[in-house]
GROMACS .gro file of C-alpha atoms in nm:
model
  323
    1MET     CA    1   0.103  -1.627  -1.387
    2VAL     CA    2  -0.241  -1.697  -1.457
    3VAL     CA    3  -0.507  -1.412  -1.430
    4ASN     CA    4  -0.865  -1.492  -1.428
    5SER     CA    5  -1.195  -1.318  -1.380
    6GLU     CA    6  -1.421  -1.397  -1.093
    7ASP     CA    7  -1.635  -1.608  -1.323
    8GLY     CA    8  -1.348  -1.829  -1.415
    9ARG     CA    9  -1.262  -1.642  -1.756
   10GLU     CA   10  -0.882  -1.650  -1.821
   11LEU     CA   11  -0.785  -1.311  -1.898
   12ARG     CA   12  -0.433  -1.380  -1.955
   13SER     CA   13  -0.129  -1.636  -1.895
   14PHE     CA   14   0.231  -1.627  -1.931
   15LYS     CA   15   0.562  -1.773  -1.826
   16PHE     CA   16   0.776  -1.502  -1.654
   17LYS     CA   17   1.096  -1.608  -1.848
   18ASP     CA   18   0.925  -1.592  -2.204
   19GLU     CA   19   0.825  -1.213  -2.133
   20ASP     CA   20   1.168  -1.119  -1.954
   21GLN     CA   21   1.452  -1.298  -1.914
   22THR     CA   22   1.532  -1.099  -1.574
   23GLN     CA   23   1.221  -1.210  -1.392
   24GLU     CA   24   1.146  -1.519  -1.164
   25VAL     CA   25   0.914  -1.587  -0.874
   26ARG     CA   26   1.014  -1.782  -0.572
   27ALA     CA   27   0.727  -1.798  -0.305
   28VAL     CA   28   0.877  -1.890   0.055
   29GLU     CA   29   0.655  -1.972   0.376
   30ARG     CA   30   0.764  -1.649   0.639
   31ARG     CA   31   0.826  -1.876   0.909
   32ILE     CA   32   1.067  -2.106   0.697
   33LEU     CA   33   1.244  -1.791   0.612
   34LEU     CA   34   1.246  -1.670   0.977
   35GLU     CA   35   1.371  -1.990   1.098
   36THR     CA   36   1.640  -2.020   0.848
   37LEU     CA   37   1.784  -1.689   0.956
   38ALA     CA   38   1.741  -1.746   1.309
   39ASN     CA   39   1.937  -2.086   1.248
   40GLU     CA   40   2.232  -1.926   1.126
   41LEU     CA   41   2.305  -1.715   1.449
   42PRO     CA   42   2.491  -1.845   1.759
   43PRO     CA   43   2.245  -1.982   2.007
   44GLU     CA   44   2.057  -1.755   2.275
   45THR     CA   45   2.114  -1.441   2.014
   46VAL     CA   46   1.764  -1.405   1.957
   47ARG     CA   47   1.490  -1.352   2.260
   48PHE     CA   48   1.178  -1.417   2.129
   49SER     CA   49   0.836  -1.300   2.270
   50SER     CA   50   1.010  -0.997   2.430
   51LYS     CA   51   0.813  -0.666   2.328
   52LEU     CA   52   0.958  -0.311   2.371
   53ALA     CA   53   0.774  -0.133   2.613
   54LYS     CA   54   1.000   0.215   2.627
   55ILE     CA   55   1.289   0.341   2.452
   56GLN     CA   56   1.485   0.657   2.570
   57SER     CA   57   1.851   0.789   2.525
   58SER     CA   58   2.119   0.758   2.805
   59GLU     CA   59   2.333   1.024   2.912
   60ASN     CA   60   2.669   0.836   2.788
   61GLY     CA   61   2.514   0.818   2.401
   62GLU     CA   62   2.384   0.460   2.448
   63THR     CA   63   1.984   0.376   2.431
   64LEU     CA   64   1.802   0.228   2.699
   65LEU     CA   65   1.540  -0.029   2.616
   66GLN     CA   66   1.263  -0.149   2.837
   67LEU     CA   67   1.093  -0.469   2.749
   68THR     CA   68   0.744  -0.579   2.856
   69ASP     CA   69   0.875  -0.877   3.085
   70GLY     CA   70   1.063  -0.607   3.288
   71THR     CA   71   1.422  -0.660   3.118
   72THR     CA   72   1.629  -0.345   3.066
   73LEU     CA   73   1.871  -0.343   2.804
   74LEU     CA   74   2.182  -0.064   2.707
   75ALA     CA   75   2.237  -0.083   2.349
   76LYS     CA   76   2.521   0.074   2.156
   77ILE     CA   77   2.331   0.029   1.829
   78VAL     CA   78   1.953  -0.013   1.788
   79ILE     CA   79   1.797  -0.154   1.474
   80GLY     CA   80   1.438  -0.115   1.479
   81CYS     CA   81   1.249  -0.387   1.266
   82GLU     CA   82   0.941  -0.452   1.441
   83GLY     CA   83   0.688  -0.411   1.192
   84ILE     CA   84   0.442  -0.148   1.088
   85ARG     CA   85   0.318  -0.046   1.418
   86SER     CA   86   0.714  -0.001   1.553
   87PRO     CA   87   0.731   0.175   1.884
   88ILE     CA   88   1.091   0.291   1.785
   89ALA     CA   89   0.937   0.476   1.487
   90LYS     CA   90   0.683   0.661   1.668
   91TRP     CA   91   0.964   0.771   1.931
   92MET     CA   92   1.167   0.885   1.621
   93GLY     CA   93   0.877   1.108   1.549
   94PHE     CA   94   0.716   0.913   1.249
   95SER     CA   95   0.368   0.922   1.189
   96GLU     CA   96   0.110   0.615   1.184
   97PRO     CA   97   0.088   0.428   0.887
   98ARG     CA   98  -0.235   0.542   0.683
   99TYR     CA   99  -0.494   0.293   0.599
  100VAL     CA  100  -0.567   0.257   0.214
  101GLY     CA  101  -0.941   0.178   0.203
  102TYR     CA  102  -0.913  -0.206   0.150
  103SER     CA  103  -0.834  -0.498   0.373
  104ALA     CA  104  -0.699  -0.869   0.322
  105PHE     CA  105  -0.757  -1.192   0.435
  106ARG     CA  106  -0.461  -1.449   0.425
  107GLY     CA  107  -0.441  -1.814   0.491
  108LEU     CA  108  -0.194  -2.118   0.411
  109GLY     CA  109  -0.411  -2.429   0.280
  110VAL     CA  110  -0.232  -2.703   0.371
  111TYR     CA  111  -0.246  -3.085   0.154
  112PRO     CA  112  -0.056  -3.346   0.370
  113ASP     CA  113  -0.048  -3.556   0.062
  114GLY     CA  114   0.055  -3.299  -0.172
  115GLN     CA  115  -0.106  -2.993  -0.318
  116PRO     CA  116  -0.257  -3.037  -0.667
  117PHE     CA  117  -0.137  -2.702  -0.823
  118ALA     CA  118   0.096  -2.623  -1.097
  119ALA     CA  119   0.372  -2.359  -1.020
  120ASN     CA  120   0.160  -2.070  -1.096
  121VAL     CA  121   0.090  -1.732  -0.947
  122ASN     CA  122  -0.296  -1.735  -0.978
  123TYR     CA  123  -0.499  -1.407  -0.978
  124ILE     CA  124  -0.872  -1.367  -0.952
  125TYR     CA  125  -1.000  -1.014  -1.034
  126GLY     CA  126  -1.355  -0.898  -0.944
  127ARG     CA  127  -1.504  -0.562  -0.866
  128GLY     CA  128  -1.369  -0.392  -0.547
  129LEU     CA  129  -1.248  -0.748  -0.458
  130ARG     CA  130  -0.960  -0.963  -0.575
  131ALA     CA  131  -0.785  -1.295  -0.465
  132GLY     CA  132  -0.477  -1.510  -0.541
  133TYR     CA  133  -0.291  -1.823  -0.442
  134VAL     CA  134   0.064  -1.958  -0.506
  135PRO     CA  135   0.221  -2.276  -0.401
  136VAL     CA  136   0.487  -2.218  -0.143
  137SER     CA  137   0.602  -2.592  -0.103
  138PRO     CA  138   0.491  -2.945  -0.190
  139THR     CA  139   0.219  -2.929   0.066
  140LYS     CA  140   0.115  -2.577   0.131
  141VAL     CA  141  -0.041  -2.297  -0.087
  142TYR     CA  142  -0.077  -1.919   0.028
  143TRP     CA  143  -0.372  -1.754  -0.050
  144PHE     CA  144  -0.548  -1.391  -0.022
  145ILE     CA  145  -0.844  -1.189  -0.058
  146CYS     CA  146  -0.820  -0.805  -0.090
  147TYR     CA  147  -1.153  -0.621  -0.056
  148ASN     CA  148  -1.267  -0.257  -0.018
  149SER     CA  149  -1.368  -0.182   0.353
  150PRO     CA  150  -1.469   0.123   0.523
  151SER     CA  151  -1.211   0.325   0.723
  152SER     CA  152  -1.345   0.207   1.025
  153PRO     CA  153  -1.377  -0.160   1.003
  154GLY     CA  154  -1.502  -0.197   1.371
  155PRO     CA  155  -1.321  -0.408   1.658
  156LYS     CA  156  -1.047  -0.664   1.550
  157ILE     CA  157  -1.173  -0.995   1.478
  158THR     CA  158  -0.929  -1.295   1.594
  159ASP     CA  159  -1.179  -1.567   1.597
  160PRO     CA  160  -1.062  -1.829   1.325
  161ALA     CA  161  -1.405  -1.985   1.252
  162LEU     CA  162  -1.565  -1.599   1.204
  163LEU     CA  163  -1.269  -1.513   0.990
  164ARG     CA  164  -1.294  -1.819   0.792
  165LYS     CA  165  -1.673  -1.758   0.730
  166GLN     CA  166  -1.632  -1.406   0.615
  167ALA     CA  167  -1.363  -1.476   0.355
  168LYS     CA  168  -1.561  -1.751   0.222
  169GLU     CA  169  -1.861  -1.521   0.195
  170LEU     CA  170  -1.658  -1.249   0.000
  171VAL     CA  171  -1.570  -1.491  -0.294
  172ASN     CA  172  -1.876  -1.738  -0.247
  173ASN     CA  173  -1.953  -1.751  -0.631
  174TRP     CA  174  -1.576  -1.773  -0.721
  175PRO     CA  175  -1.364  -2.075  -0.834
  176GLU     CA  176  -1.394  -2.364  -0.630
  177GLU     CA  177  -1.049  -2.432  -0.558
  178LEU     CA  178  -1.020  -2.095  -0.383
  179ILE     CA  179  -1.309  -2.195  -0.153
  180ARG     CA  180  -1.146  -2.512  -0.075
  181LEU     CA  181  -0.796  -2.357   0.002
  182ILE     CA  182  -0.980  -2.167   0.265
  183ASP     CA  183  -1.128  -2.463   0.418
  184LEU     CA  184  -0.798  -2.642   0.417
  185SER     CA  185  -0.636  -2.365   0.608
  186PRO     CA  186  -0.550  -2.448   0.963
  187ASP     CA  187  -0.681  -2.177   1.221
  188GLU     CA  188  -0.358  -2.016   1.318
  189THR     CA  189  -0.261  -1.958   0.959
  190ILE     CA  190  -0.587  -1.764   0.891
  191SER     CA  191  -0.567  -1.358   0.941
  192LYS     CA  192  -0.735  -1.034   0.854
  193THR     CA  193  -0.529  -0.714   0.806
  194LEU     CA  194  -0.609  -0.372   0.763
  195LEU     CA  195  -0.355  -0.244   0.470
  196VAL     CA  196  -0.144   0.052   0.535
  197ASP     CA  197   0.150   0.230   0.410
  198ARG     CA  198   0.361   0.551   0.466
  199TRP     CA  199   0.497   0.812   0.210
  200LEU     CA  200   0.845   0.906   0.296
  201TRP     CA  201   0.800   1.275   0.188
  202PRO     CA  202   1.140   1.451   0.114
  203GLY     CA  203   1.194   1.707   0.361
  204LEU     CA  204   0.889   1.620   0.552
  205SER     CA  205   0.931   1.277   0.701
  206PRO     CA  206   1.215   1.220   0.968
  207PRO     CA  207   1.539   1.045   0.839
  208ALA     CA  208   1.584   0.665   0.905
  209SER     CA  209   1.799   0.708   1.173
  210THR     CA  210   1.852   0.947   1.509
  211GLY     CA  211   2.206   0.871   1.648
  212LYS     CA  212   2.259   0.533   1.693
  213VAL     CA  213   1.901   0.411   1.647
  214VAL     CA  214   1.808   0.319   1.271
  215LEU     CA  215   1.479   0.162   1.112
  216VAL     CA  216   1.474  -0.120   0.868
  217GLY     CA  217   1.155  -0.257   0.687
  218ASP     CA  218   0.790  -0.217   0.746
  219ALA     CA  219   0.890  -0.006   1.079
  220TRP     CA  220   1.036   0.251   0.854
  221HIS     CA  221   0.866   0.230   0.509
  222PRO     CA  222   0.550  -0.007   0.545
  223MET     CA  223   0.403  -0.052   0.179
  224THR     CA  224   0.088  -0.211   0.063
  225PRO     CA  225   0.155  -0.579  -0.082
  226ASN     CA  226   0.057  -0.534  -0.450
  227LEU     CA  227   0.414  -0.538  -0.590
  228GLY     CA  228   0.498  -0.807  -0.338
  229GLN     CA  229   0.823  -0.634  -0.231
  230GLY     CA  230   0.756  -0.563   0.131
  231ALA     CA  231   0.976  -0.833   0.276
  232CYS     CA  232   1.201  -0.822  -0.010
  233CYS     CA  233   1.280  -0.438   0.032
  234ALA     CA  234   1.331  -0.549   0.428
  235LEU     CA  235   1.604  -0.775   0.314
  236GLU     CA  236   1.790  -0.513   0.088
  237ASP     CA  237   1.764  -0.259   0.378
  238SER     CA  238   1.946  -0.533   0.602
  239VAL     CA  239   2.216  -0.597   0.332
  240ILE     CA  240   2.286  -0.240   0.243
  241LEU     CA  241   2.282  -0.157   0.647
  242THR     CA  242   2.514  -0.419   0.695
  243ARG     CA  243   2.750  -0.320   0.448
  244LYS     CA  244   2.746   0.012   0.577
  245LEU     CA  245   2.822  -0.078   0.941
  246ALA     CA  246   3.091  -0.308   0.878
  247ASP     CA  247   3.381  -0.072   0.866
  248ALA     CA  248   3.220   0.186   1.077
  249ILE     CA  249   3.186  -0.012   1.379
  250LYS     CA  250   3.544  -0.027   1.401
  251SER     CA  251   3.597   0.346   1.387
  252GLY     CA  252   3.386   0.450   1.696
  253PRO     CA  253   3.048   0.631   1.760
  254THR     CA  254   3.081   0.918   1.497
  255ALA     CA  255   3.154   0.672   1.201
  256ILE     CA  256   2.878   0.452   1.329
  257GLU     CA  257   2.605   0.734   1.272
  258GLY     CA  258   2.730   0.856   0.960
  259ALA     CA  259   2.712   0.495   0.833
  260LEU     CA  260   2.358   0.483   0.941
  261ARG     CA  261   2.276   0.824   0.776
  262ALA     CA  262   2.439   0.685   0.462
  263TYR     CA  263   2.229   0.381   0.467
  264GLY     CA  264   1.915   0.588   0.468
  265GLU     CA  265   2.008   0.829   0.218
  266GLU     CA  266   2.109   0.536  -0.042
  267ARG     CA  267   1.773   0.353   0.053
  268TRP     CA  268   1.524   0.632   0.022
  269PRO     CA  269   1.543   0.687  -0.309
  270ARG     CA  270   1.452   0.340  -0.353
  271VAL     CA  271   1.183   0.277  -0.083
  272PHE     CA  272   0.977   0.589  -0.139
  273PRO     CA  273   0.905   0.526  -0.511
  274LEU     CA  274   0.809   0.173  -0.462
  275THR     CA  275   0.578   0.249  -0.179
  276VAL     CA  276   0.396   0.506  -0.421
  277ARG     CA  277   0.389   0.252  -0.682
  278ALA     CA  278   0.210  -0.037  -0.456
  279ASN     CA  279  -0.039   0.216  -0.361
  280LEU     CA  280  -0.116   0.312  -0.718
  281VAL     CA  281  -0.127  -0.036  -0.854
  282GLY     CA  282  -0.372  -0.132  -0.560
  283SER     CA  283  -0.582   0.157  -0.636
  284LEU     CA  284  -0.606   0.068  -0.988
  285LEU     CA  285  -0.677  -0.333  -0.894
  286GLN     CA  286  -0.944  -0.232  -0.624
  287TRP     CA  287  -1.193  -0.041  -0.864
  288ASP     CA  288  -1.538  -0.143  -0.798
  289ASN     CA  289  -1.674   0.075  -1.110
  290GLN     CA  290  -1.864  -0.198  -1.361
  291LEU     CA  291  -1.723  -0.002  -1.690
  292VAL     CA  292  -1.361   0.050  -1.553
  293CYS     CA  293  -1.329  -0.319  -1.448
  294SER     CA  294  -1.472  -0.443  -1.814
  295ILE     CA  295  -1.211  -0.215  -1.975
  296ARG     CA  296  -0.940  -0.378  -1.727
  297ASN     CA  297  -1.044  -0.740  -1.777
  298ASN     CA  298  -1.096  -0.694  -2.171
  299ILE     CA  299  -0.841  -0.464  -2.274
  300VAL     CA  300  -0.564  -0.342  -2.035
  301ILE     CA  301  -0.481  -0.714  -1.879
  302PRO     CA  302  -0.496  -0.916  -2.210
  303LYS     CA  303  -0.339  -0.655  -2.442
  304LEU     CA  304  -0.169  -0.388  -2.305
  305VAL     CA  305   0.029  -0.471  -1.978
  306ARG     CA  306   0.362  -0.571  -2.029
  307LEU     CA  307   0.554  -0.790  -1.782
  308GLY     CA  308   0.882  -0.622  -1.832
  309PRO     CA  309   0.784  -0.255  -1.711
  310VAL     CA  310   0.556  -0.386  -1.471
  311LEU     CA  311   0.811  -0.569  -1.276
  312GLU     CA  312   1.127  -0.383  -1.333
  313HIS     CA  313   1.120  -0.276  -0.962
  314THR     CA  314   1.246  -0.623  -0.871
  315ASN     CA  315   1.572  -0.585  -1.044
  316PHE     CA  316   1.815  -0.514  -0.739
  317GLU     CA  317   2.153  -0.576  -0.792
  318CYS     CA  318   2.364  -0.655  -0.458
  319GLU     CA  319   2.719  -0.791  -0.443
  320PRO     CA  320   2.752  -1.076  -0.198
  321LEU     CA  321   2.851  -0.953   0.175
  322LYS     CA  322   3.208  -1.013   0.260
  323ALA     CA  323   3.271  -1.235   0.588
   0.00000   0.00000   0.00000
């Protein structure tokens, strides 16, 4: 990892294994991850581009799903994993995710002849503004820019040219490699997102499951990306949920509902603290006070932060699933 200030000064650099033997970083393009998982399923298992229009319980204990393309499905078990604006979560009584006060541009720089960067996670910290980039393949480099923005940022912008222009204006005087990454990003990879989360307060938030409907990943516990654990937690959810269902699914409806409740009870102590921690880390990194940023850059990052305690949340022990 290499951490720089906006003027290009190196604040700190280190190797993960030198700081903590348990740590490593693997960057994977989301599209590749999803395609790899989908390709392990039988053909026609996944029906793409079929958004949910309505969900309701049926009289026989199953769940009726109506899709926007007009299809109606009767499901024995529903696993809602459709992201932060999940209609299933809304149906279950969850509140809308809360905007945290800053937004993010993201993109994927493409180098057809090979990207020039070393295997580093690169961060650049400014005032109320930060950026980062990391190689995800021999030819692609992921980048992001987080910036403070008002709670009502106006209508959503989808024009790639305008998004590219806005992103470059934010970091106009920052290191040249970041500007070039933005220029080399195909239109379809550039996005702008309001960052949100949902805190699962004990006793106040609904449980992860209702009957035989259960939530996974961002649909249940959206968190800010400051710890790099959002998709990781969704994968953890999937493994634990699969393990809980493996035996229960042979035993009938009552056992299934118990398995879904057990999944939520096991996962809550992990995902709630991570959501809070990600929020607090983001708040610290988005400071725009000049004095506070100076202390962060000259004292906290170079001399005080230790990787082991900062990244201990990534250590998740999981036995392999049995066939």
